Coordinates of C-alpha atoms in Angstrom, one line a residue:
Chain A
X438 CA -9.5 -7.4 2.8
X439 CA -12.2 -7.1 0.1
X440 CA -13.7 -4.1 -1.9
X441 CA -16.9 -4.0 -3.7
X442 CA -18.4 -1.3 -5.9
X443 CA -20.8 -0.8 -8.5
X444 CA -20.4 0.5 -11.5
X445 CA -23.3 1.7 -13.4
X446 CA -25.2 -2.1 -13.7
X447 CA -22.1 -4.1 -12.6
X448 CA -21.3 -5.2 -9.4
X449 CA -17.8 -6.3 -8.6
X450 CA -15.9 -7.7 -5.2
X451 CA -12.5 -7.3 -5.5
X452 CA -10.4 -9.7 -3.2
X453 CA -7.4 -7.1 -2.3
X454 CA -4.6 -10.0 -1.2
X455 CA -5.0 -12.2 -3.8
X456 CA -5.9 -10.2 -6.8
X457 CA -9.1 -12.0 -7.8
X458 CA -12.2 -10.2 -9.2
X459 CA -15.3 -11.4 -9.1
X460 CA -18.7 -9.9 -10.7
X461 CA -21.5 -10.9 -8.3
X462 CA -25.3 -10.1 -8.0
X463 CA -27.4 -7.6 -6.0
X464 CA -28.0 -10.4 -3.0
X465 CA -24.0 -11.2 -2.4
X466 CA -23.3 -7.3 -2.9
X467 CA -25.9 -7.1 0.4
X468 CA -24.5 -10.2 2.4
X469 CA -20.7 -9.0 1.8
X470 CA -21.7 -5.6 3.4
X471 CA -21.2 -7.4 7.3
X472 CA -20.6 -10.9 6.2
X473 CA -17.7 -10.7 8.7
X474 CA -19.5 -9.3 10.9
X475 CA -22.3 -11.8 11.6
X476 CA -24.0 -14.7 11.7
X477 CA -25.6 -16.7 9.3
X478 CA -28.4 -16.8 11.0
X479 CA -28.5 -12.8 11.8
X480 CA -27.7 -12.5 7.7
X481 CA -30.8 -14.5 6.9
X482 CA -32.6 -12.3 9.7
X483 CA -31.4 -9.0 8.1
X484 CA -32.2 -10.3 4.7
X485 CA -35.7 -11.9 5.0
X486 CA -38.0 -9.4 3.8
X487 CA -35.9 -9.1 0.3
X488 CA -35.1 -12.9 -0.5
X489 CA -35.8 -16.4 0.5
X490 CA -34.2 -18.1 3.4
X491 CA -33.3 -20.8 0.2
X492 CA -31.6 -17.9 -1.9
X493 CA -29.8 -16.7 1.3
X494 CA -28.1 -19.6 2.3
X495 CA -27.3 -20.2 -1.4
X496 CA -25.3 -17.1 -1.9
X497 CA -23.8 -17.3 1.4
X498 CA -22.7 -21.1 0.3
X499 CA -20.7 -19.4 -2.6
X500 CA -18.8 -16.9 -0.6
X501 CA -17.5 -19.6 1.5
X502 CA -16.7 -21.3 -1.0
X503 CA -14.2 -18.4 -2.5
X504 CA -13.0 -17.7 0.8
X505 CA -11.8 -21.4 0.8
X506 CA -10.2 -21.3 -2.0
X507 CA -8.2 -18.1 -0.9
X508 CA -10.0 -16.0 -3.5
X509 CA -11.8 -13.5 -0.8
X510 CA -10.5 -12.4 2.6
X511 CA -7.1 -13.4 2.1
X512 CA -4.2 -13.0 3.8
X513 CA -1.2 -10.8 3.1
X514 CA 1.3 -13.3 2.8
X515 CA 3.9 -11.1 1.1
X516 CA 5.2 -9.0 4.2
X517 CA 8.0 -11.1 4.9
X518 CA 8.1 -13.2 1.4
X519 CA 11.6 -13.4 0.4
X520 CA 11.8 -11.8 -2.8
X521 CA 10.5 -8.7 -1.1
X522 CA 12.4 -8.3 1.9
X523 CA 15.8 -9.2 0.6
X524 CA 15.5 -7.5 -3.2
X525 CA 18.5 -5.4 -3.5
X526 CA 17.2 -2.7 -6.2
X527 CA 20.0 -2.1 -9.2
X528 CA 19.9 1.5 -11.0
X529 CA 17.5 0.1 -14.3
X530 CA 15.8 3.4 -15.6
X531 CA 17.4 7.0 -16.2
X532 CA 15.5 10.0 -16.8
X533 CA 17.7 12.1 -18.9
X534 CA 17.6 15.4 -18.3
X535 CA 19.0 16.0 -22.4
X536 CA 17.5 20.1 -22.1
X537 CA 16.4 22.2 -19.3
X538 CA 14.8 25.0 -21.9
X539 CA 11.9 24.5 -23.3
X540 CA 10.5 26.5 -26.7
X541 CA 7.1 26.4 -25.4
X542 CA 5.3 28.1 -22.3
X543 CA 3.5 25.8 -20.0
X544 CA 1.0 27.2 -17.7
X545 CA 1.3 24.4 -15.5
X546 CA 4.7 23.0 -16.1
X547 CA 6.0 21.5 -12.8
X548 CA 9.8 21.9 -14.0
X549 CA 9.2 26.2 -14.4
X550 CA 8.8 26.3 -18.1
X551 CA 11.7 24.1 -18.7
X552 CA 14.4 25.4 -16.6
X553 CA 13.7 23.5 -13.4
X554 CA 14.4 26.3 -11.5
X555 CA 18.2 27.0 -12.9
X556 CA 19.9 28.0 -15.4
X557 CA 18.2 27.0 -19.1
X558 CA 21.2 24.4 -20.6
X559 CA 21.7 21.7 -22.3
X560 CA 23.1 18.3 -21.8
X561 CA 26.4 17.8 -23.0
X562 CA 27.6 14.7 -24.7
X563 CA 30.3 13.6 -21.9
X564 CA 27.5 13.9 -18.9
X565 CA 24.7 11.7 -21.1
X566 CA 27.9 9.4 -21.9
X567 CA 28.6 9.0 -18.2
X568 CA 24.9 9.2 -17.5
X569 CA 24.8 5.7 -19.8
X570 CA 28.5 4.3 -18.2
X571 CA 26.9 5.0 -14.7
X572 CA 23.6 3.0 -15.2
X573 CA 24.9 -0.1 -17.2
X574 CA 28.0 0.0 -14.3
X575 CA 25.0 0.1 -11.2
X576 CA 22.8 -2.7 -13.1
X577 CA 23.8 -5.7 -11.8
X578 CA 22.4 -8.4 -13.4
X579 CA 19.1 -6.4 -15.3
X580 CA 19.7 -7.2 -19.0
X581 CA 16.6 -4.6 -19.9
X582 CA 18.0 -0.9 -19.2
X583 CA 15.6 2.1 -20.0
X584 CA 16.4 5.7 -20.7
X585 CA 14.1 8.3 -21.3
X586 CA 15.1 11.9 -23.0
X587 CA 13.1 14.1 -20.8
X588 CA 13.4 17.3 -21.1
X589 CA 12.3 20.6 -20.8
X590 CA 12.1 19.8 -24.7
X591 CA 14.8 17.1 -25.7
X592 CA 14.6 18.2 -29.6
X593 CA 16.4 21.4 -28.1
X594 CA 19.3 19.0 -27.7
X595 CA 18.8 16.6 -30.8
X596 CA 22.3 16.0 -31.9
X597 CA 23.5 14.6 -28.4
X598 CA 20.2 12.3 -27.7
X599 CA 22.0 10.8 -31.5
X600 CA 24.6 10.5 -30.1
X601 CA 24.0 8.9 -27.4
X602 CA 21.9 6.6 -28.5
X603 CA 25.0 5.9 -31.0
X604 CA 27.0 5.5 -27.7
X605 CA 24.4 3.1 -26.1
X606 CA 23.8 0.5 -28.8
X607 CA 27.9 -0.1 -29.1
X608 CA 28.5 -0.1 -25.0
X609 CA 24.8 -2.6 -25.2
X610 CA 26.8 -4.9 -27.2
X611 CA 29.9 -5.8 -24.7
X612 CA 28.0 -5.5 -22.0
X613 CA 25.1 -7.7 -23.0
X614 CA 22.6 -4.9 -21.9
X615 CA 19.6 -3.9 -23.8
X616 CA 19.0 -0.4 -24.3
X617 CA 15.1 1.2 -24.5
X618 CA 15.1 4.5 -25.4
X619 CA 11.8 6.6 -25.5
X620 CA 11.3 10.3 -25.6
X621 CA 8.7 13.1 -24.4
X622 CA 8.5 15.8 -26.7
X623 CA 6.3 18.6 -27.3
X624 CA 6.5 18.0 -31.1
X625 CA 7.2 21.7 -31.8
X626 CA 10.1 20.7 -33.6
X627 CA 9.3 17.5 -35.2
X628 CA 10.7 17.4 -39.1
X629 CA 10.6 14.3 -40.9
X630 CA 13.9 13.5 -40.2
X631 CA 13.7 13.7 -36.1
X632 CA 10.7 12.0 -36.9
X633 CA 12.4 9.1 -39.0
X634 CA 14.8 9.3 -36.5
X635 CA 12.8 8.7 -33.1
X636 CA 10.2 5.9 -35.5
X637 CA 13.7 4.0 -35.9
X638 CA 15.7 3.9 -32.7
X639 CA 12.9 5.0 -29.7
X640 CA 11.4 1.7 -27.8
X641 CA 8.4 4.2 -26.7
X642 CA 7.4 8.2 -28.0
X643 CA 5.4 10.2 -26.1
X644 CA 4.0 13.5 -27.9
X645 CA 2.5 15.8 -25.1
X646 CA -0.8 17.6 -26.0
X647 CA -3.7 18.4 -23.9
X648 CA -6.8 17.2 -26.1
X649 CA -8.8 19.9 -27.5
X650 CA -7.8 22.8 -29.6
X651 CA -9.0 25.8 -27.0
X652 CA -8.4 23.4 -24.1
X653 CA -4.0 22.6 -25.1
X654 CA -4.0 26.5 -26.2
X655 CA -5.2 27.2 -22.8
X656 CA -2.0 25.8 -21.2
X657 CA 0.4 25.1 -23.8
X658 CA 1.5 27.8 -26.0
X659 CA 4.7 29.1 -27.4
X660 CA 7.0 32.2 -26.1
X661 CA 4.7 34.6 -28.4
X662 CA 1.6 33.7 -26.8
X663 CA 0.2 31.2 -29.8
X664 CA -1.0 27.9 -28.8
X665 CA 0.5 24.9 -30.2
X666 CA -2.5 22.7 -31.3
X667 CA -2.1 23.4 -35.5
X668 CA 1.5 23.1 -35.3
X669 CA 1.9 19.9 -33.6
X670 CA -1.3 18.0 -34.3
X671 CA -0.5 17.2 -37.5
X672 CA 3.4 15.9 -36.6
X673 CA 1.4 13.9 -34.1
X674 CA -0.9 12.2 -36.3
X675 CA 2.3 11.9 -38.8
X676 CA 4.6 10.3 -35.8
X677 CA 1.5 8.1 -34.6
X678 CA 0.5 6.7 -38.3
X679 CA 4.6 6.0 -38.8
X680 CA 4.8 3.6 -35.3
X681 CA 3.0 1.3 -36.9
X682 CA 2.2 -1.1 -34.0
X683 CA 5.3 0.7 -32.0
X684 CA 4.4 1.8 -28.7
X685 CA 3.6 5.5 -28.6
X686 CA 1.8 7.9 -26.4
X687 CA 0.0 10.9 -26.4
X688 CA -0.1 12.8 -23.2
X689 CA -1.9 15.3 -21.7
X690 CA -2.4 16.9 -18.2
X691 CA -6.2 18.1 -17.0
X692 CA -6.7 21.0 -14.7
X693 CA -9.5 22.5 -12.8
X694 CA -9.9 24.8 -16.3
X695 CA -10.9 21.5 -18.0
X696 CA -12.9 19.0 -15.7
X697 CA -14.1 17.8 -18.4
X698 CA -11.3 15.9 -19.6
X699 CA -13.1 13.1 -21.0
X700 CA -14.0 15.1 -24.0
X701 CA -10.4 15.4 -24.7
X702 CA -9.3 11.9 -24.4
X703 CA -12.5 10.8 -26.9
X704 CA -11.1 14.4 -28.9
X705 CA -7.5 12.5 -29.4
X706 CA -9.2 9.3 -30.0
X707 CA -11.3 10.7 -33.0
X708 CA -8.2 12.1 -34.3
X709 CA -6.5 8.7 -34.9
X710 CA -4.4 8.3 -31.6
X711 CA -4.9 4.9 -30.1
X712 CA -3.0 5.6 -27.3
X713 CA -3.7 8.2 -24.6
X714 CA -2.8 9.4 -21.2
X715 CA -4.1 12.3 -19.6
X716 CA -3.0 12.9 -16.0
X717 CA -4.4 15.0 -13.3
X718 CA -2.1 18.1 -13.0
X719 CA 0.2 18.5 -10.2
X720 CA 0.2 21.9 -8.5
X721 CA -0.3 21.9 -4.4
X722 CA -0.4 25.8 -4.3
X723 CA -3.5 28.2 -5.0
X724 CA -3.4 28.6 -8.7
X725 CA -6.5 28.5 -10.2
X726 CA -6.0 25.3 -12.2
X727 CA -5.0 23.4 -9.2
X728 CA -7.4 20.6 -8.4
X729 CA -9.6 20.9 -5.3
X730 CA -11.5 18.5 -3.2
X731 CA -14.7 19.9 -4.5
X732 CA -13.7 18.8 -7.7
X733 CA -13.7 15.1 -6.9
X734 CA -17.4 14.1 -8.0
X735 CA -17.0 15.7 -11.6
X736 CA -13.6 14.0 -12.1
X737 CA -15.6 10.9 -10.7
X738 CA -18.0 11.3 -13.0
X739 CA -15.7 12.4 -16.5
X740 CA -13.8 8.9 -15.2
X741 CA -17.0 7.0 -15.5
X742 CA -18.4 8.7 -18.7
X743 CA -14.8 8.1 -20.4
X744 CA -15.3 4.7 -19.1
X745 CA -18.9 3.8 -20.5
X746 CA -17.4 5.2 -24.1
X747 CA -14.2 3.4 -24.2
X748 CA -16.8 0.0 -23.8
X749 CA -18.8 1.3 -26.4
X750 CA -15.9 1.7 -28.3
X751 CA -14.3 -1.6 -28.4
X752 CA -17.6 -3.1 -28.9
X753 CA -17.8 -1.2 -32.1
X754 CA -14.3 -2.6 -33.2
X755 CA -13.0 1.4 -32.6
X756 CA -11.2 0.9 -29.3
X757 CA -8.6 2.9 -28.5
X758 CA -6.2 2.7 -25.3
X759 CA -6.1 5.0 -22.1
X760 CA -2.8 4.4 -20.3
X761 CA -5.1 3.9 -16.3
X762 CA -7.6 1.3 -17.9
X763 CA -5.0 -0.6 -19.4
X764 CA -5.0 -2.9 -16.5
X765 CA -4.6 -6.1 -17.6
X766 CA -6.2 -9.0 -15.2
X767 CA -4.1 -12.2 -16.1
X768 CA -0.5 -10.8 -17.4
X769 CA 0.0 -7.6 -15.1
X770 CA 3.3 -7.1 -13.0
X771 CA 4.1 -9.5 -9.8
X772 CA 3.1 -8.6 -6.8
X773 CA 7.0 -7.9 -5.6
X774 CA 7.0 -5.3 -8.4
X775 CA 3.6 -3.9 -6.6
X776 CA 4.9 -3.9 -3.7
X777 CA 8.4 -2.4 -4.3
X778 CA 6.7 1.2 -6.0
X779 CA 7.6 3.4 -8.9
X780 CA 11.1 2.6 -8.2
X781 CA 12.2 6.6 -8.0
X782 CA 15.6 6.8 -5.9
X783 CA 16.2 2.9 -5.7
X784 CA 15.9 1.4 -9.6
X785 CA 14.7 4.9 -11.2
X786 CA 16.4 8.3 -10.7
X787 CA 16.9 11.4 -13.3
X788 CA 20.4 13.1 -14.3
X789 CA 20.0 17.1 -15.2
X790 CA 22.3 18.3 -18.3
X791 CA 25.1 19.3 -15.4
X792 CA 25.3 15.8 -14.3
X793 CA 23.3 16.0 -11.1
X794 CA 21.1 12.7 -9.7
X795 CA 18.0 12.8 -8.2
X796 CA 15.3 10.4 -7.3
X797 CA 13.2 11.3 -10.1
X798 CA 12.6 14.1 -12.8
X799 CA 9.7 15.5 -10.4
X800 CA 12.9 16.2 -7.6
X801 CA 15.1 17.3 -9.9
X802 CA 15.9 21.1 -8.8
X803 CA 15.6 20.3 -5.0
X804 CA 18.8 20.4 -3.5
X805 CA 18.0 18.3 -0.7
X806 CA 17.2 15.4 -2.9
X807 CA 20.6 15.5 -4.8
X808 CA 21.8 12.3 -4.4
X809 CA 25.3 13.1 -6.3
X810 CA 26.9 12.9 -9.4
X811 CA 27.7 11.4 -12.5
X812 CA 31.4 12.2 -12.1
X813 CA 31.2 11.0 -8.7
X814 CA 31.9 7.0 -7.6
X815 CA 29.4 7.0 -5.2
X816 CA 25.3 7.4 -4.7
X817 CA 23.8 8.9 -1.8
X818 CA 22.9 5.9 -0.1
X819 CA 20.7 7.3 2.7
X820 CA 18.0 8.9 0.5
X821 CA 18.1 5.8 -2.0
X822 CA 17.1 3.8 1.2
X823 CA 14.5 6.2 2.3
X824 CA 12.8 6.0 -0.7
X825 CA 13.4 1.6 -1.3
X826 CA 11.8 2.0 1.7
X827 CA 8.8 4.0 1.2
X828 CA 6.3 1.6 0.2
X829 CA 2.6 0.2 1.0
X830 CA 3.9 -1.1 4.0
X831 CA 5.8 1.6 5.2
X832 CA 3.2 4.4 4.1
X833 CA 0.5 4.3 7.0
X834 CA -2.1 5.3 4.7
X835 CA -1.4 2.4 2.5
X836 CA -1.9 -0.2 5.0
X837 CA -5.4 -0.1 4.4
X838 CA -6.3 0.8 1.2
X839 CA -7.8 -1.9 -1.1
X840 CA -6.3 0.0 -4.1
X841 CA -2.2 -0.7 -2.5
X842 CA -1.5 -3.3 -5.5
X843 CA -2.0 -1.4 -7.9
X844 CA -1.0 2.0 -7.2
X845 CA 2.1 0.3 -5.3
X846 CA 1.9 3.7 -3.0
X847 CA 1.2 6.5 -5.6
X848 CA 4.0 9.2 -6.6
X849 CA 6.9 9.7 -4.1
X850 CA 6.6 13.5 -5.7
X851 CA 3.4 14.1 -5.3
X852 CA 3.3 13.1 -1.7
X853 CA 6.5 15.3 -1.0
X854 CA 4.5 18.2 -3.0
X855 CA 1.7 18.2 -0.8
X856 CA 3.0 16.7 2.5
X857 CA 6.9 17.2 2.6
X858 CA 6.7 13.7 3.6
X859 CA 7.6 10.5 0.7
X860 CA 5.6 8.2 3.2
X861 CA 2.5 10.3 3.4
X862 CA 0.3 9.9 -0.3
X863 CA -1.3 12.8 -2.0
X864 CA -4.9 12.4 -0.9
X865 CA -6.6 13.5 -3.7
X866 CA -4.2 11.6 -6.0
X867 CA -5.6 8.4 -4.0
X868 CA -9.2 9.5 -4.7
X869 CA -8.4 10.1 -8.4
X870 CA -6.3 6.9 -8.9
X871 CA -8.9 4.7 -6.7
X872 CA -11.8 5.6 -9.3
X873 CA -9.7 4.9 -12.1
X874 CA -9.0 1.5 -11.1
X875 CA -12.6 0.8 -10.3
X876 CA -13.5 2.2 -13.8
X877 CA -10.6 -0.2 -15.0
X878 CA -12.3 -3.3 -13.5
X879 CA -15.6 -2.5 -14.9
X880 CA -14.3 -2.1 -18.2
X881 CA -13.1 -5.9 -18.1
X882 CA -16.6 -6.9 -16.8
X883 CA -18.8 -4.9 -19.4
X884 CA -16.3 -6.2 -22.0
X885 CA -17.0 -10.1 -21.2
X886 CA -20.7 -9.1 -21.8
Chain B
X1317 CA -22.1 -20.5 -9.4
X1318 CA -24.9 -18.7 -9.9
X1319 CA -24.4 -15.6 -8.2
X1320 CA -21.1 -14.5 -8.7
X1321 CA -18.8 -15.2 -11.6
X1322 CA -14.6 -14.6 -11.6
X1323 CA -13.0 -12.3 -14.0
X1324 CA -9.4 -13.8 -12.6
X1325 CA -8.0 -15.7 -9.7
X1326 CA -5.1 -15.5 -7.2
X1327 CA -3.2 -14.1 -9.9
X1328 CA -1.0 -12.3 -6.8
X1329 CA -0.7 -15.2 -4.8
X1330 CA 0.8 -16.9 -8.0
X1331 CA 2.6 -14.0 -9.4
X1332 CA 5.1 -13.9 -6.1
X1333 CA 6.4 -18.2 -6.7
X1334 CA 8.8 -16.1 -9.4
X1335 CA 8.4 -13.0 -8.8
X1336 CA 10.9 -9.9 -8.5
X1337 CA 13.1 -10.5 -11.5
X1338 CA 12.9 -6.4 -12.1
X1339 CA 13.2 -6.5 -15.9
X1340 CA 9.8 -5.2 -16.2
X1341 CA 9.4 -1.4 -17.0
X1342 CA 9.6 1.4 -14.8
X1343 CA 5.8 2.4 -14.5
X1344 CA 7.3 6.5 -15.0
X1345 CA 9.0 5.3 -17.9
X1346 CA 5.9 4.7 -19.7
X1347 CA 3.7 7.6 -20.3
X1348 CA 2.7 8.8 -17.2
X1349 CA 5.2 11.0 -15.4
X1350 CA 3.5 11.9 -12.6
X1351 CA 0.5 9.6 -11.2
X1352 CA 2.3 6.1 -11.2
X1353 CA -0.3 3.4 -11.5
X1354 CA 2.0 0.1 -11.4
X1355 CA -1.0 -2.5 -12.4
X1356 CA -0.9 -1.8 -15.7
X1357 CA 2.2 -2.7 -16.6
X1358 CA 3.7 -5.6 -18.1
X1359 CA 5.3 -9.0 -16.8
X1360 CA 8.3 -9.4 -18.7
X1361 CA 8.8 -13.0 -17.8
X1362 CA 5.8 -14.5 -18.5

């Protein structure tokens, strides 16, 4: 399976089985379009009026010459390859659950302003403790263990995410595990010291702000109504200057209220942040900020603009980072990691402050996707099969879709949201995420210009 | 060649000799949250 597109003046054929990316002119861009289909002779036929019989056979030369080499229409040899069919996932990823309240108002917030749908509580420090027994116990072998402090807002809770990441780095020691903690915040209640704090002992921050001042007020704003753009932007700029070549993030969500999202991601860029992810919003209801279908060419198009500047930008020596471009060609995950998904239910799950499991933060709140306890022995092993097993082999869609590797199947959440099915993908996440990745690709080609 | 040039190779085919050691990151874990995109995360045994 191949996939070609163009990209402003770049022209790219992407070789879906074995990875390999190839820029290519305006006559192998024609020939690829039914070079399955038909003859060399019929090719030179087609393409007789545009080039030379000479130029024809050239290009065609070259194709088959890549397919040779297995670097266009190659096989899926990965179906049955061992590592894939016999991996036996260990829990390697929590999702801590330190606060269901939040002290801000989300219009969009998927978890209902910070309560998840329950009562608003806080983790205490016996279920994070056997939260952190439970996933060094199901690790198996996996020396790297990773726990985020989700929240609601996780500062809400500050004492215990201390100490339990107190708790963490003694039980690391005899049992040989490494510990990376990270946490998503709001900043609302940043100081110097949580800030000191989090700089000192997080693997990975992420600070959550939309982009620009009238577009985060929009959507983010406290109990009383005020936005939260002069109270956290400069904590944010603070937190980001302190990393100091730490990984941080800050993260947004766009809506249908601002398609224009590009300006905000080049808006946290010209404040000083060098890393930024802003993510489609998820909402399959009728709200007004929920993304349509008709939307699709201007997110398109914001993709591509944001794509063109970033170029510009690291030509200039001012590049900054946007978490879906950061695709990196040569050093990227295996294809067994592509293939086995986000992980949610099998390596990845979330615990809420009660103590409650769950495939993944987005499920936490739906009963029927409680998978148990962390005062219980044992997991829910049906629904952490159903969802090992809901990946691009298993989702129908997928099958066919040049973008499978790198997507590995999209969110189990979002396909649940809009489908009540894991194994069905949210179609206009696909659309969103295909673009991306074509903007990613061109990137890397512009860049070698 | 003259007509097309290669930004990478098999890198796939290659990547599945060793693959599915599972110490990499969980692609949630990172920043995202909610639109996983797998590719762009990193090998951690390379």
């Amino acid at each position: 399976m191949i996939h070609k597109f163009q990209f402003d003046d770049v022209k790219i054929v992407l070789d879906v089985n074995s990875g390999s990316v190839h820029v290519i002119d305006q006559i192998i861009y024609e020939i690829l379009d039914d070079y399955k289909e038909i003859s060399k002779e019929q090719i030179i036929d087609k393409l007789k009026n545009k080039y030379s019989d000479e130029e024809i056979v050239e290009a065609i030369e070259e194709i088959k010459f890549l397919e040779k080499e297995g670097l266009l229409y190659s096989k899926d040899t990965y179906v049955n390859h061992s590592s894939f069919v016999n991996r036996k996932p260990v829990i390697k990823a929590l999702c801590l659950h330190i606060a269901h309240d939040c002290n801000i108002r989300c219009k969009y917030c998927f978890a209902s302003q910070g309560d998840f749908k329950g009562q608003r509580s806080l983790m205490s420090e016996e279920v994070g403790k056997k939260a952190l027994d439970l996933l060094i116990e199901n690790s198996g072998n996996r020396k790297n263990l990773e726990v985020d402090f989700f929240g609601g807002e996780p500062l809400m809770n500050f004492e215990v995410i201390k100490k339990l990441v107190e708790y963490g780095r003694a039980r690391e020691k005899e049992t040989r595990k490494n510990f990376r903690f990270t946490i998503t915040t709001n900043g609302v209640l940043l100081n110097d010291e949580k800030m000191n704090y989090i700089n000192e002992n997080m693997d990975n921050v992420v600070l959550s702000i939309d982009g620009r001042k009238q577009v985060n007020d929009n959507m983010r704003y406290t109990i009383n109504g005020d936005g939260t753009y002069d109270v956290i932007i400069p904590k944010f700029q603070k937190m980001a200057n302190m990393r100091n070549g730490k990984n941080y993030f800050v993260r947004g969500t766009f809506t249908r209220e601002n398609l224009d999202f590009s300006s905000d991601v080049l808006h946290l860029a010209d404040l000083g942040f060098e890393s930024t992810s802003i993510e489609p919003v998820v909402e399959a209801g009728e709200k007004s900020y929920a993304i349509r279908e008709a939307d699709l060419p201007q997110i398109f198009n914001e993709y591509e603009t944001l794509a063109k500047e970033y170029v510009k930008r690291k030509k200039e020596g001012k590049g900054f980072s946007f978490f879906h471009f950061m695709i990196d060609l040569n050093q990227g995950p295996c294809v067994i990691k592509r293939l086995s998904g986000c992980g949610a239910g099998s390596e990845y799950m979330a615990v809420t402050p009660e103590g409650d499991i769950y495939p993944c933060h987005q499920f936490v709140g739906n009963e029927k996707f409680k998978m148990g306890s962390v005062f219980e022995d044992e997991i829910n092993s049906t629904i952490g099969e159903e969802f090992k097993n809901a990946n691009v082999y298993t989702k129908e869609k997928c099958n066919d879709c040049w973008a499978k590797f790198y997507c590995s199947g999209g969110c189990h959440a979002n396909a649940y949201n809009f489908h009540k099915n894991i194994n069905q993908p949210y179609e206009l996440g696909c659309e969103m995420e295909k673009k991306r990745i074509e903007c990613s690709l061109a990137i890397h080609a512009k860049l070698l210009k | 060649m003259k007509h097309i040039k290669t930004l990478t190779k098999s890198t796939l085919k290659e990547s599945a000799v060793k693959g599915g050691c599972g110490e990499c990151q969980t692609s949630c874990q990172s920043a995202c949250k909610t639109s996983c995109t797998v590719a762009n995360q990193e090998c951690e045994n390379r």
